[in-house]
mmCIF file of C-alpha atoms and ligand atoms in Angstrom:
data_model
loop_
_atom_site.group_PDB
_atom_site.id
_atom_site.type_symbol
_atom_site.label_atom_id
_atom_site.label_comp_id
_atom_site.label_asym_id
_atom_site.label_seq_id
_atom_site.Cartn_x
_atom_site.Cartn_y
_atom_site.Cartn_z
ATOM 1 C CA UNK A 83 -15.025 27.784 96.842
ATOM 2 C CA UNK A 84 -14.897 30.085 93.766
ATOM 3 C CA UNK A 85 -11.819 31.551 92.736
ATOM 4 C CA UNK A 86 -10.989 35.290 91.482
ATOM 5 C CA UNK A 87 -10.122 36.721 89.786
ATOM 6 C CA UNK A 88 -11.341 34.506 86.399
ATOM 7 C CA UNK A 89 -13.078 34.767 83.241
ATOM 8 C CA UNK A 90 -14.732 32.121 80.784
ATOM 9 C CA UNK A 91 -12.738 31.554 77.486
ATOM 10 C CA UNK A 92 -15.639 31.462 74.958
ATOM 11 C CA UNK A 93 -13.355 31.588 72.016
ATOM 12 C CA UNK A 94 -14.312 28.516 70.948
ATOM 13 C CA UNK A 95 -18.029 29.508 70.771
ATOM 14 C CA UNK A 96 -17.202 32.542 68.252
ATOM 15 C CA UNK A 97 -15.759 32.827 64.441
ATOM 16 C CA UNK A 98 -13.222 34.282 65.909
ATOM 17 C CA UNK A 99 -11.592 34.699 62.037
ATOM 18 C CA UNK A 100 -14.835 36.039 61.079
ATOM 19 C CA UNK A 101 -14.528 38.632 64.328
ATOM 20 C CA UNK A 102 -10.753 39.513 63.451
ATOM 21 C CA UNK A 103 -11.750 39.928 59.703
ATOM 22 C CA UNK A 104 -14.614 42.829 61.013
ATOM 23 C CA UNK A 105 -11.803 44.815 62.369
ATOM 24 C CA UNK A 106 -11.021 47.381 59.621
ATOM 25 C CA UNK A 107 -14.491 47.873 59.478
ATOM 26 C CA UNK A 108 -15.007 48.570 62.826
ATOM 27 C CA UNK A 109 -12.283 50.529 63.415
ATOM 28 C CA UNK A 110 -13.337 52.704 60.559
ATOM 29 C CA UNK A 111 -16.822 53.096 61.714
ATOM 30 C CA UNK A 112 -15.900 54.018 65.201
ATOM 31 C CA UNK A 113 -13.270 56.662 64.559
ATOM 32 C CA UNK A 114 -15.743 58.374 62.132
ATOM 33 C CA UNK A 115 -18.151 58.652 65.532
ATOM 34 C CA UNK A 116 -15.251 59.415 67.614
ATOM 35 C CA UNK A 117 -15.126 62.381 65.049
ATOM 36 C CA UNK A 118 -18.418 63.241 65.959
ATOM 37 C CA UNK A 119 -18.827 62.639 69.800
ATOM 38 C CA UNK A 120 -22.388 62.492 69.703
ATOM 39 C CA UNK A 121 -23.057 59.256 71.488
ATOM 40 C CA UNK A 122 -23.755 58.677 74.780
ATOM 41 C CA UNK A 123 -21.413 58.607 77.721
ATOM 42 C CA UNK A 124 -20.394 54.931 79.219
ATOM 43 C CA UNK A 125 -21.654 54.972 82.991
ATOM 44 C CA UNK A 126 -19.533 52.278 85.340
ATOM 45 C CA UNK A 127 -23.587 52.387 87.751
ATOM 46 C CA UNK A 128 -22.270 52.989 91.721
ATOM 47 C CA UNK A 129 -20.510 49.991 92.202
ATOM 48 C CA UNK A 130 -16.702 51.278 92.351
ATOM 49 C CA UNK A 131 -13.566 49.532 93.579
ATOM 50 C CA UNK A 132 -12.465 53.098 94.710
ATOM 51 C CA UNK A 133 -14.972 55.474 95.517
ATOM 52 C CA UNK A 134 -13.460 58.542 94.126
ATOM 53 C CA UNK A 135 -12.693 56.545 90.428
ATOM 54 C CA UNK A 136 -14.393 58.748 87.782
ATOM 55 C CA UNK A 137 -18.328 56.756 86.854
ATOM 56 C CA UNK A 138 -18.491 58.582 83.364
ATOM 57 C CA UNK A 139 -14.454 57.338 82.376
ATOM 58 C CA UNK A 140 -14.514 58.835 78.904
ATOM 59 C CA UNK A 141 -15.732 56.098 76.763
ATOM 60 C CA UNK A 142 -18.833 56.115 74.914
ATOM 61 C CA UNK A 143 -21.703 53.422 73.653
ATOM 62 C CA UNK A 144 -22.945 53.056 70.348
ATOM 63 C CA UNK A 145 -26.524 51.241 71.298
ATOM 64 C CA UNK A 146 -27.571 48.677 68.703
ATOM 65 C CA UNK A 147 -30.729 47.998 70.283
ATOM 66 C CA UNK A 148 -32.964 49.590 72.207
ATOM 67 C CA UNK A 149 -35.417 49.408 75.105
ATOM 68 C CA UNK A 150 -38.945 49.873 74.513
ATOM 69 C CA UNK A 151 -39.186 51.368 78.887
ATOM 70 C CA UNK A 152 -37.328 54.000 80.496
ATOM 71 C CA UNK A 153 -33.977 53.223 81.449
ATOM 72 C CA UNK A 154 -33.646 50.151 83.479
ATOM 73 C CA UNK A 155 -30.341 48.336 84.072
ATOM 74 C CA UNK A 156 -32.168 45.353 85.447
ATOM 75 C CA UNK A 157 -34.094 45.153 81.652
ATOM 76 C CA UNK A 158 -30.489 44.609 80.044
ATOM 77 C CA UNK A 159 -31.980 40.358 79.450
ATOM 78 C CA UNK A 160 -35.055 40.889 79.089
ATOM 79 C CA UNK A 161 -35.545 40.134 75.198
ATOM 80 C CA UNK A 162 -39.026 41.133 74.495
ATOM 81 C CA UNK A 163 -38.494 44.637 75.978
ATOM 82 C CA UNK A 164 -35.550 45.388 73.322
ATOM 83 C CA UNK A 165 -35.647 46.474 69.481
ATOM 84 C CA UNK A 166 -32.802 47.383 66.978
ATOM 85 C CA UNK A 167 -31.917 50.573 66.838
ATOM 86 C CA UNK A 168 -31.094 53.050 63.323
ATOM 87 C CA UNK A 169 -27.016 52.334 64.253
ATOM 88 C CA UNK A 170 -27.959 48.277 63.911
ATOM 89 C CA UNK A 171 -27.670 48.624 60.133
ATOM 90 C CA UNK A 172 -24.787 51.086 60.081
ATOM 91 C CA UNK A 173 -23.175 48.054 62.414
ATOM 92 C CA UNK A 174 -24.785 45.324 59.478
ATOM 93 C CA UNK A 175 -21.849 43.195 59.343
ATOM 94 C CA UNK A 176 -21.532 43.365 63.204
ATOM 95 C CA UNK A 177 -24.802 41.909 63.682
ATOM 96 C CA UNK A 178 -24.670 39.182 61.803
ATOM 97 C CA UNK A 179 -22.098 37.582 63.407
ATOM 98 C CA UNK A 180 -24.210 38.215 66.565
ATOM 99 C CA UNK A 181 -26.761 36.251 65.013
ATOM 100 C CA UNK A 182 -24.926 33.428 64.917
ATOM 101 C CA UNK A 183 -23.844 33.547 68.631
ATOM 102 C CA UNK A 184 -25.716 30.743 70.994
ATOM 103 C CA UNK A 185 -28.686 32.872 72.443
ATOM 104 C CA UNK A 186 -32.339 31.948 72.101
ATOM 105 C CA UNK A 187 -32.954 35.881 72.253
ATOM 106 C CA UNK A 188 -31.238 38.884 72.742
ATOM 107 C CA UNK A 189 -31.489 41.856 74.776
ATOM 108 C CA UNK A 190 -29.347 44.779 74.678
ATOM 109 C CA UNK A 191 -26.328 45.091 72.144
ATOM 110 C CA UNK A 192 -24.106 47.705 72.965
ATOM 111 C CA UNK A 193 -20.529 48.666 71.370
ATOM 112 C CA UNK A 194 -18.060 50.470 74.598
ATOM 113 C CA UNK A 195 -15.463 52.370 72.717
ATOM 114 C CA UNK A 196 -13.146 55.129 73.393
ATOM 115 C CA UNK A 197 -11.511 57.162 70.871
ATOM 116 C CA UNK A 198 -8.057 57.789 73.412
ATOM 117 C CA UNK A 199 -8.299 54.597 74.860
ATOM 118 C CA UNK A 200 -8.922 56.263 78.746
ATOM 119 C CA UNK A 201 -8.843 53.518 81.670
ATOM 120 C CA UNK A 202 -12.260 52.089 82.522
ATOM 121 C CA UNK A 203 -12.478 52.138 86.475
ATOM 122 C CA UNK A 204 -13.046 49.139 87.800
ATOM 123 C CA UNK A 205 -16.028 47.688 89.035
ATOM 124 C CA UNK A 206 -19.093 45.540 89.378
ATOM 125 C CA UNK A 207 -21.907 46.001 87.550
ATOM 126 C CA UNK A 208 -24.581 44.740 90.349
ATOM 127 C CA UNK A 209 -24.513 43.416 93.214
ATOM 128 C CA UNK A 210 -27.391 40.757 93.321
ATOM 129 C CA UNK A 211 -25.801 37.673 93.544
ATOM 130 C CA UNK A 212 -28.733 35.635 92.624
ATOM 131 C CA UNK A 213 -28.698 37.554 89.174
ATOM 132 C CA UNK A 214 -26.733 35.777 86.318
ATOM 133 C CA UNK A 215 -27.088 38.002 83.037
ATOM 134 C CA UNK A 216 -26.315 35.786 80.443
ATOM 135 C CA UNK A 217 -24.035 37.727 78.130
ATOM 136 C CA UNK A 218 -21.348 37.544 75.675
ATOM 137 C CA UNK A 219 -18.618 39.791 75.417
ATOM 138 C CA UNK A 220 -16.193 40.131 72.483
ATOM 139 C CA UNK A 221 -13.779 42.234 70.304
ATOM 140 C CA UNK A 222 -12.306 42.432 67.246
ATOM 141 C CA UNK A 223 -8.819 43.091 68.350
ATOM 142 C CA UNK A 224 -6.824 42.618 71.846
ATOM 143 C CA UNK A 225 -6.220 46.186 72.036
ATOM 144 C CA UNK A 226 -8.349 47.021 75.156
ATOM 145 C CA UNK A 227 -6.788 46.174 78.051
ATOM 146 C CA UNK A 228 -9.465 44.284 79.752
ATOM 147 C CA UNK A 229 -8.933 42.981 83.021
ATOM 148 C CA UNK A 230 -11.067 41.009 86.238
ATOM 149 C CA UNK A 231 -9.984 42.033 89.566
ATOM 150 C CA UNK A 232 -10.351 40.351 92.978
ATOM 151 C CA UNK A 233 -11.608 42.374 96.035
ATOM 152 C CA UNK A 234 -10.199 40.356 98.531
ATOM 153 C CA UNK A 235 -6.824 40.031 97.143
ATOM 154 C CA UNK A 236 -6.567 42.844 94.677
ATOM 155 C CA UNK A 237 -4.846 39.990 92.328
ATOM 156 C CA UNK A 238 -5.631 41.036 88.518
ATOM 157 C CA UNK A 239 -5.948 38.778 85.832
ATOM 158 C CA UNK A 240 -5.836 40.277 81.806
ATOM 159 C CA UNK A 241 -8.388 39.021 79.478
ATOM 160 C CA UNK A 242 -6.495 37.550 76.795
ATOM 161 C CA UNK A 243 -9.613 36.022 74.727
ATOM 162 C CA UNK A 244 -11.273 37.871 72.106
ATOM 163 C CA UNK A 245 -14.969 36.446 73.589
ATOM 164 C CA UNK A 246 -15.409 35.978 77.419
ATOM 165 C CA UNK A 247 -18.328 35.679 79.960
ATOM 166 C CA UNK A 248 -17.206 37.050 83.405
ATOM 167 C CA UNK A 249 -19.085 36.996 87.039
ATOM 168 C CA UNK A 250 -19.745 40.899 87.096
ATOM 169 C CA UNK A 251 -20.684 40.258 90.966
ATOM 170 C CA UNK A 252 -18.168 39.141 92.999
ATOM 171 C CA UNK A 253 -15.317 40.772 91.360
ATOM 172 C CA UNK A 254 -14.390 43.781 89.482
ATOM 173 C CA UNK A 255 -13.930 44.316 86.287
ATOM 174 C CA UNK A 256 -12.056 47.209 84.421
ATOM 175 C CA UNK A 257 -9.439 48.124 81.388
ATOM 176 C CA UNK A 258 -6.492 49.970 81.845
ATOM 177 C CA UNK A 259 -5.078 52.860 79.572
ATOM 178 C CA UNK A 260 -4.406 52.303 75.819
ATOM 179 C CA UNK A 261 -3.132 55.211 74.120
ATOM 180 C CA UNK A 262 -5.581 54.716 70.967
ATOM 181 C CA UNK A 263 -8.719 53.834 70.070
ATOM 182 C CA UNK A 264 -10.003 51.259 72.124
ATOM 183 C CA UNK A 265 -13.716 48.886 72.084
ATOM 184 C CA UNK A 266 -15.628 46.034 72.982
ATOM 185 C CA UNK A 267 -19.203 44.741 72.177
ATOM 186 C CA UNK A 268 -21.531 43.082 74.795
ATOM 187 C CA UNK A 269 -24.786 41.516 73.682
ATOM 188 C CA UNK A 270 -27.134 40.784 76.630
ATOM 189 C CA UNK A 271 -30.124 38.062 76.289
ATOM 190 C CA UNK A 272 -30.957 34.674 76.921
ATOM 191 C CA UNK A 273 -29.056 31.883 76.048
ATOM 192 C CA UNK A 274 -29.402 28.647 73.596
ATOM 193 C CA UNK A 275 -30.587 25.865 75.504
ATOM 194 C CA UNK A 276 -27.528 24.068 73.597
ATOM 195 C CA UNK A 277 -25.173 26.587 74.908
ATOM 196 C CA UNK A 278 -26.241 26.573 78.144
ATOM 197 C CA UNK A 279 -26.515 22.409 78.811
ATOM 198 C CA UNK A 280 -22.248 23.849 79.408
ATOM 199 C CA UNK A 281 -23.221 25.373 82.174
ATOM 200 C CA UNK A 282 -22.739 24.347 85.652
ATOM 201 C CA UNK A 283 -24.950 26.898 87.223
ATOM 202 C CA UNK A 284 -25.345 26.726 91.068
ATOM 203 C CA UNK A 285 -28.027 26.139 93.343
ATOM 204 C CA UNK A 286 -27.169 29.649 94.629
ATOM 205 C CA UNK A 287 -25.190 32.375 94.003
ATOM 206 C CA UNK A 288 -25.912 31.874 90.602
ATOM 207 C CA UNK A 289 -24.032 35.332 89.414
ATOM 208 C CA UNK A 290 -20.818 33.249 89.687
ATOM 209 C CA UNK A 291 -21.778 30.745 87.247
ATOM 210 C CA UNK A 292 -19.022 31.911 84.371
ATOM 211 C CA UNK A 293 -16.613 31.917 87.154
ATOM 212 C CA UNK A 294 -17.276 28.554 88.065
ATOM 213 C CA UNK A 295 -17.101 27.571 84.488
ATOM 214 C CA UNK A 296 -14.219 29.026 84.028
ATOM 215 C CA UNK A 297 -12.830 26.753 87.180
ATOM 216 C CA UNK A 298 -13.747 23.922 85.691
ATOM 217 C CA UNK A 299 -12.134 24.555 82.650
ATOM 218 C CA UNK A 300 -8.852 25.262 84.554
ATOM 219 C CA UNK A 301 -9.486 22.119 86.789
ATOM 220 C CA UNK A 302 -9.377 19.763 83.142
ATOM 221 C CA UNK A 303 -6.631 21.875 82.155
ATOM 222 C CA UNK A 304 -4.090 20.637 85.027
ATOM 223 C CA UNK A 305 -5.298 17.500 85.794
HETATM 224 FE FE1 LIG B 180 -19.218 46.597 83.595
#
């Protein structure tokens, strides 16, 4: 039995003073492309909690690497497909301290941002639950109201970390409304073999792997 909704801590795999310290920076970077609003749309794909939530929400990706095919979502981990992009050295300072997060490889690096801080509607991002993409998401500030969501129950749960690896199958995912500039990073790949001797992946159903990380965790934690 899994339990949602959850999300894997992974603060203590990140400089997380090194991440808060890129925050001026980033900030500044992004409003100057806010300014601009040249950069492509953020599409939630089809898999909504409520049908008639907007796919395009507002926000906009700044893509730090890019794939060599056409558009694939299912390419997101594979490594040897992907290549940095022109905006990878206007983001130098960002990428290093990707470099030093546990993957063997990376895939695709994207920054979500929103100059007005619109909701993000909530919702899964496949629905393959044999797929686990290995990813690591993380912020420079807790201003983006992040939050997993449970289908069954429609229980919420806030992200409070500043890095976290969620099951993007079996629940939702979303942010709610904050008034002002607003982002995240995700960087897509493979992981360390270090980083992922952690894991307790499952025989099957191995999308929920983070949430059954993130159970264990919970399960030390109270007993
Ligand atoms: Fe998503």
């Amino acid at each position: 039995m899994v339990y949602y909704p959850c999300y894997k801590n992974l603060d203590a795999y990140i400089d997380v003073d090194r991440l808060v310290a890129l925050d001026g920076f980033m900030t500044d970077r992004l409003s100057q492309r806010v300014a601009k609003a040249a950069d492509r749309a953020f599409y939630t794909g089809p898999f909504l909690l409520d049908a008639q939530a907007p796919t395009l929400p507002g926000s906009q990706m700044v893509y730090l690497s890019r794939s060599r095919e056409p558009d694939n979502y299912y390419d997101l981990d594979q490594t040897n497909l992907w290549e940095p992009t022109p905006d990878a050295a206007e983001f130098a300072p960002l990428m290093a301290i990707i470099a030093t997060l546990p993957f063997a490889a990376t895939g695709r690096m994207i920054i979500m941002y929103d100059g007005s801080g619109r909701a993000v509607s909530a919702h899964r991002d496949h629905d393959s639950a044999e797929l686990c993409h290995e990813f690591i998401w993380f912020r420079t500030n807790l201003r983006k109201p992040f939050y997993m969501l449970d289908p069954e129950t429609g229980e919420r749960c806030t992200v409070g970390s500043h890095a976290a690896w969620f099951d993007t199958v079996n629940q939702f995912h979303g942010a709610d409304a904050s008034g002002g500039l607003s982002f995240s990073i995700r960087v897509d790949g493979v992981f360390s073999d270090e980083f992922r001797r952690n894991i307790p992946f499952p025989p099957t159903g191995r999308a929920a792997a983070p949430a059954i990380w993130a159970q264990a965790d919970a399960a030390v934690a109270t007993s």
